[in-house]
Short mmCIF file of C-alpha atoms and ligand atoms in Angstrom, two decimals:
data_model
loop_
_atom_site.label_atom_id
_atom_site.label_comp_id
_atom_site.label_asym_id
_atom_site.label_seq_id
_atom_site.Cartn_x
_atom_site.Cartn_y
_atom_site.Cartn_z
CA UNK A 1 -16.14 9.15 -6.74
CA UNK A 2 -14.64 11.64 -4.30
CA UNK A 3 -11.97 10.01 -2.17
CA UNK A 4 -10.06 11.43 0.74
CA UNK A 5 -6.53 10.20 0.26
CA UNK A 6 -3.73 12.40 -0.99
CA UNK A 7 -0.26 10.98 -0.45
CA UNK A 8 1.77 13.91 -1.69
CA UNK A 9 1.30 17.42 -0.44
CA UNK A 10 -0.83 16.45 2.54
CA UNK A 11 -2.05 19.48 4.41
CA UNK A 12 -4.01 20.03 7.61
CA UNK A 13 -3.15 19.11 11.17
CA UNK A 14 -0.19 16.90 11.98
CA UNK A 15 -2.70 14.12 12.74
CA UNK A 16 -4.13 14.55 9.22
CA UNK A 17 -0.64 14.39 7.79
CA UNK A 18 0.16 11.21 9.73
CA UNK A 19 -3.12 9.66 8.57
CA UNK A 20 -2.39 10.49 4.92
CA UNK A 21 0.71 8.26 5.15
CA UNK A 22 -0.96 5.21 6.69
CA UNK A 23 -2.61 2.26 4.93
CA UNK A 24 -4.30 -0.47 6.95
CA UNK A 25 -3.74 -4.05 5.74
CA UNK A 26 -7.12 -5.72 6.21
CA UNK A 27 -5.62 -9.21 6.46
CA UNK A 28 -8.70 -10.86 7.94
CA UNK A 29 -10.89 -13.75 6.87
CA UNK A 30 -14.30 -12.18 6.22
CA UNK A 31 -15.95 -9.10 4.75
CA UNK A 32 -17.76 -8.44 8.03
CA UNK A 33 -14.53 -8.41 10.02
CA UNK A 34 -12.82 -6.22 7.42
CA UNK A 35 -15.60 -3.64 7.31
CA UNK A 36 -15.81 -3.48 11.09
CA UNK A 37 -12.03 -3.01 11.40
CA UNK A 38 -11.89 -0.41 8.63
CA UNK A 39 -14.70 1.64 10.18
CA UNK A 40 -13.26 1.42 13.66
CA UNK A 41 -9.75 2.46 12.61
CA UNK A 42 -10.81 5.05 10.05
CA UNK A 43 -9.51 7.98 12.14
CA UNK A 44 -5.95 6.69 11.72
CA UNK A 45 -5.80 5.42 8.12
CA UNK A 46 -6.41 7.11 4.78
CA UNK A 47 -6.18 3.88 2.75
CA UNK A 48 -7.36 0.31 3.34
CA UNK A 49 -5.58 -2.61 1.72
CA UNK A 50 -7.41 -5.71 0.53
CA UNK A 51 -4.91 -8.54 0.17
CA UNK A 52 -5.08 -12.15 -0.89
CA UNK A 53 -6.78 -13.55 2.21
CA UNK A 54 -9.63 -11.06 2.21
CA UNK A 55 -10.07 -11.09 -1.56
CA UNK A 56 -10.28 -14.90 -1.62
CA UNK A 57 -12.80 -14.77 1.23
CA UNK A 58 -14.86 -11.75 0.22
CA UNK A 59 -14.22 -11.24 -3.50
CA UNK A 60 -15.10 -8.08 -5.40
CA UNK A 61 -18.11 -7.46 -3.14
CA UNK A 62 -15.91 -6.53 -0.20
CA UNK A 63 -13.93 -4.16 -2.43
CA UNK A 64 -17.16 -2.53 -3.65
CA UNK A 65 -18.45 -2.28 -0.08
CA UNK A 66 -15.29 -0.51 1.13
CA UNK A 67 -15.16 1.81 -1.88
CA UNK A 68 -18.87 2.49 -1.43
CA UNK A 69 -18.17 3.73 2.10
CA UNK A 70 -15.62 6.19 0.71
CA UNK A 71 -12.46 4.27 1.61
CA UNK A 72 -9.51 4.49 -0.77
CA UNK A 73 -8.96 0.83 -1.56
CA UNK A 74 -5.56 -0.64 -2.30
CA UNK A 75 -6.10 -4.01 -3.99
CA UNK A 76 -2.96 -5.98 -3.25
CA UNK A 77 -3.21 -8.99 -5.55
CA UNK A 78 0.44 -8.85 -6.71
CA UNK A 79 -0.47 -10.06 -10.19
CA UNK A 80 2.21 -12.01 -12.07
CA UNK A 81 1.11 -13.88 -15.19
CA UNK A 82 1.25 -13.52 -18.97
CA UNK A 83 0.58 -9.95 -20.18
CA UNK A 84 -2.85 -10.72 -21.64
CA UNK A 85 -4.11 -12.30 -18.41
CA UNK A 86 -2.72 -9.55 -16.18
CA UNK A 87 -4.07 -6.84 -18.48
CA UNK A 88 -7.55 -8.35 -18.39
CA UNK A 89 -7.50 -8.78 -14.60
CA UNK A 90 -6.31 -5.17 -14.18
CA UNK A 91 -9.16 -4.03 -16.42
CA UNK A 92 -11.64 -5.67 -14.01
CA UNK A 93 -9.86 -4.18 -10.99
CA UNK A 94 -10.07 -0.68 -12.46
CA UNK A 95 -13.81 -1.07 -12.84
CA UNK A 96 -14.11 -1.86 -9.11
CA UNK A 97 -13.10 1.72 -8.26
CA UNK A 98 -9.90 0.83 -6.42
CA UNK A 99 -7.17 3.41 -6.01
CA UNK A 100 -4.19 1.06 -6.32
CA UNK A 101 -3.59 -2.41 -7.75
CA UNK A 102 -0.27 -4.23 -7.28
CA UNK A 103 1.61 -6.28 -9.87
CA UNK A 104 5.02 -7.95 -9.54
CA UNK A 105 7.67 -6.02 -11.48
CA UNK A 106 9.43 -9.38 -11.96
CA UNK A 107 6.73 -9.99 -14.59
CA UNK A 108 8.56 -7.69 -17.02
CA UNK A 109 7.79 -4.55 -19.03
CA UNK A 110 5.16 -6.01 -21.33
CA UNK A 111 3.17 -7.42 -18.44
CA UNK A 112 3.36 -4.21 -16.37
CA UNK A 113 2.32 -2.08 -19.37
CA UNK A 114 -0.64 -4.38 -19.97
CA UNK A 115 -1.68 -3.83 -16.35
CA UNK A 116 -1.32 -0.05 -16.61
CA UNK A 117 -3.36 0.07 -19.83
CA UNK A 118 -6.04 -2.31 -18.61
CA UNK A 119 -6.50 -0.54 -15.29
CA UNK A 120 -6.56 2.88 -16.94
CA UNK A 121 -9.21 1.78 -19.42
CA UNK A 122 -11.82 1.25 -16.71
CA UNK A 123 -10.66 3.08 -13.58
CA UNK A 124 -13.31 5.33 -12.13
CA UNK A 125 -11.14 6.67 -9.31
CA UNK A 126 -9.87 10.24 -9.19
CA UNK A 127 -6.36 11.20 -10.32
CA UNK A 128 -3.47 9.44 -8.61
CA UNK A 129 -4.95 5.98 -8.97
CA UNK A 130 -3.14 3.26 -10.84
CA UNK A 131 -0.70 0.39 -10.71
CA UNK A 132 1.88 -0.12 -7.97
CA UNK A 133 4.84 -2.26 -8.96
CA UNK A 134 6.21 -4.60 -6.30
CA UNK A 135 10.02 -4.48 -6.49
CA UNK A 136 11.12 -7.34 -4.20
CA UNK A 137 9.06 -8.76 -1.35
CA UNK A 138 9.95 -7.53 2.12
CA UNK A 139 10.11 -11.16 3.25
CA UNK A 140 13.17 -11.68 1.03
CA UNK A 141 16.34 -10.91 2.98
CA UNK A 142 18.78 -9.53 0.41
CA UNK A 143 17.47 -8.44 -2.99
CA UNK A 144 20.67 -6.77 -4.21
CA UNK A 145 20.87 -3.16 -5.37
CA UNK A 146 21.03 -3.97 -9.08
CA UNK A 147 17.78 -5.90 -9.07
CA UNK A 148 16.09 -3.24 -6.98
CA UNK A 149 17.24 -0.36 -9.19
CA UNK A 150 16.22 -2.21 -12.35
CA UNK A 151 12.75 -2.96 -10.96
CA UNK A 152 12.25 0.62 -9.77
CA UNK A 153 13.30 1.91 -13.20
CA UNK A 154 10.83 -0.48 -14.78
CA UNK A 155 8.01 0.88 -12.61
CA UNK A 156 8.88 4.43 -13.68
CA UNK A 157 9.16 3.63 -17.38
CA UNK A 158 5.98 1.58 -17.68
CA UNK A 159 3.53 4.10 -16.22
CA UNK A 160 3.12 2.75 -12.69
CA UNK A 161 1.93 5.39 -10.21
CA UNK A 162 4.05 3.88 -7.47
CA UNK A 163 6.42 1.19 -6.31
CA UNK A 164 6.38 -1.09 -3.26
CA UNK A 165 9.66 -1.73 -1.47
CA UNK A 166 11.16 -2.26 1.97
CA UNK A 167 12.26 0.81 3.94
CA UNK A 168 15.87 -0.37 3.61
CA UNK A 169 15.50 -0.26 -0.19
CA UNK A 170 14.44 3.40 -0.33
CA UNK A 171 17.95 4.85 -0.86
CA UNK A 172 18.25 2.73 -4.02
CA UNK A 173 14.64 2.94 -5.19
CA UNK A 174 13.86 6.61 -4.53
CA UNK A 175 16.35 8.23 -6.95
CA UNK A 176 15.25 5.91 -9.76
CA UNK A 177 11.50 5.97 -9.14
CA UNK A 178 11.20 9.75 -9.57
CA UNK A 179 7.70 11.05 -8.98
CA UNK A 180 6.31 7.66 -7.94
CA UNK A 181 4.42 7.01 -4.70
CA UNK A 182 6.70 4.83 -2.58
CA UNK A 183 4.75 2.29 -0.57
CA UNK A 184 6.51 0.51 2.29
CA UNK A 185 5.29 -2.64 4.11
CA UNK A 186 7.23 -4.48 6.82
CA UNK A 187 6.51 -1.81 9.41
CA UNK A 188 7.04 -2.70 13.06
CA UNK A 189 7.21 -0.74 16.28
CA UNK A 190 10.61 -0.76 18.01
CA UNK A 191 11.36 -4.18 19.52
CA UNK A 192 8.24 -5.97 18.24
CA UNK A 193 8.12 -9.36 16.49
CA UNK A 194 8.99 -9.15 12.75
CA UNK A 195 7.15 -12.44 12.03
CA UNK A 196 7.94 -13.56 8.45
CA UNK A 197 9.20 -10.11 7.40
CA UNK A 198 12.97 -10.02 6.85
CA UNK A 199 13.44 -6.27 6.34
CA UNK A 200 11.43 -4.25 8.84
CA UNK A 201 11.50 -0.59 9.89
CA UNK A 202 9.68 1.64 12.35
CA UNK A 203 7.01 3.99 10.95
CA UNK A 204 9.06 7.13 11.67
CA UNK A 205 12.29 5.83 10.14
CA UNK A 206 10.47 4.69 6.97
CA UNK A 207 9.01 8.19 6.47
CA UNK A 208 12.34 9.81 7.29
CA UNK A 209 13.88 7.71 4.51
CA UNK A 210 11.36 8.97 1.98
CA UNK A 211 8.41 6.55 2.12
CA UNK A 212 5.05 8.05 1.10
CA UNK A 213 2.63 5.39 2.30
CA UNK A 214 3.24 2.86 5.08
CA UNK A 215 1.41 -0.46 5.10
CA UNK A 216 0.45 -1.36 8.65
CA UNK A 217 -0.63 -4.96 9.18
CA UNK A 218 -0.16 -7.21 12.18
CA UNK A 219 1.25 -4.33 14.23
CA UNK A 220 -2.39 -3.29 14.48
CA UNK A 221 -4.51 -6.25 13.35
CA UNK A 222 -2.84 -8.77 15.69
CA UNK A 223 -2.83 -6.41 18.68
CA UNK A 224 -5.07 -7.14 21.66
CA UNK A 225 -6.46 -3.63 21.20
CA UNK A 226 -6.17 -2.63 17.50
CA UNK A 227 -7.47 0.91 18.10
CA UNK A 228 -4.85 1.54 20.80
CA UNK A 229 -2.12 0.05 18.56
CA UNK A 230 -3.22 2.26 15.64
CA UNK A 231 -3.16 5.31 17.89
CA UNK A 232 0.36 4.36 18.98
CA UNK A 233 1.58 4.12 15.36
CA UNK A 234 0.00 7.46 14.58
CA UNK A 235 1.44 9.10 17.70
CA UNK A 236 4.93 7.78 16.86
CA UNK A 237 4.73 9.69 13.56
CA UNK A 238 3.86 12.94 15.29
CA UNK A 239 7.27 12.85 16.94
CA UNK A 240 9.16 12.35 13.65
CA UNK A 241 11.12 14.81 11.56
CA UNK A 242 9.25 14.13 8.31
CA UNK A 243 6.41 16.67 8.65
CA UNK A 244 6.10 19.38 6.08
CA UNK A 245 5.50 22.26 8.47
O1 C5P B 1 1.40 -7.90 9.00
P1 C5P B 1 2.42 -7.18 8.19
O2 C5P B 1 2.70 -5.78 8.65
O3 C5P B 1 3.66 -7.98 7.96
O4 C5P B 1 1.67 -7.03 6.79
C1 C5P B 1 2.28 -6.55 5.65
C2 C5P B 1 1.26 -6.48 4.56
O5 C5P B 1 1.91 -5.93 3.41
C3 C5P B 1 0.70 -7.82 4.12
O6 C5P B 1 -0.65 -7.60 3.71
C4 C5P B 1 1.56 -8.22 2.93
O7 C5P B 1 0.86 -9.00 2.01
C5 C5P B 1 1.88 -6.85 2.34
N1 C5P B 1 3.12 -6.75 1.56
C6 C5P B 1 4.36 -7.10 2.07
N2 C5P B 1 5.47 -7.00 1.29
C7 C5P B 1 5.39 -6.54 0.05
C8 C5P B 1 4.14 -6.14 -0.47
C9 C5P B 1 3.02 -6.25 0.34
O8 C5P B 1 4.45 -7.49 3.24
N3 C5P B 1 6.48 -6.40 -0.69
#
């Protein structure tokens, strides 16, 4: 299937470039709500993320529906189990046509490799799709550089296409995770409520520090006017120094 997302080497207008770096976390309780939100905010986001809440509520059907509408789907299940179980689950996820699937790097090399192989055996998405390894959750306050570097190295050596980390972790993760797509959640606008996230950053500072794809959740989904909030995130990126022009 032809998809529209290209994290690296984004071209086009500055708005297109901003959009290529933004993933919308569809953390809502029904397929109907998710589809409506994804369609409405499509001008601002190149990727939509299906996390635990939506997947438990809507199952694979909501993933198929989003992929069927041409969205690049990021399936954020953060798998962490024995290698055989994770490999088999990743095989099913690949067959759903998702672009990214997350696994916890804490699960170890054998488990991550099983995910990479399973996903690759069925994935129908274009090049660039694959497994994202979660280094340390952004809700954890102080992961320690050694743990972070070891997890990033594990993502690179096991065939992950990317790694998920906090913006503050990028200086440690980026040199180790060479060539990987760096995905950063915990994004907040200046002065807004971090909620349960311990390590937050603004969209512009995350990109300036080398993030490739920013996960935008409650900043937009909990706003009184999600479209206006999404436009604000996008506009904040247009003022940054990260553009490739
Ligand atoms: O609402 P908020 O911006 O905090 O949402 C962040 C999203 O990113 C959630 O869907 C959460 O599950 C996800 N995520 C995260 N930290 C990670 C990986 C994913 O917050 N390390």
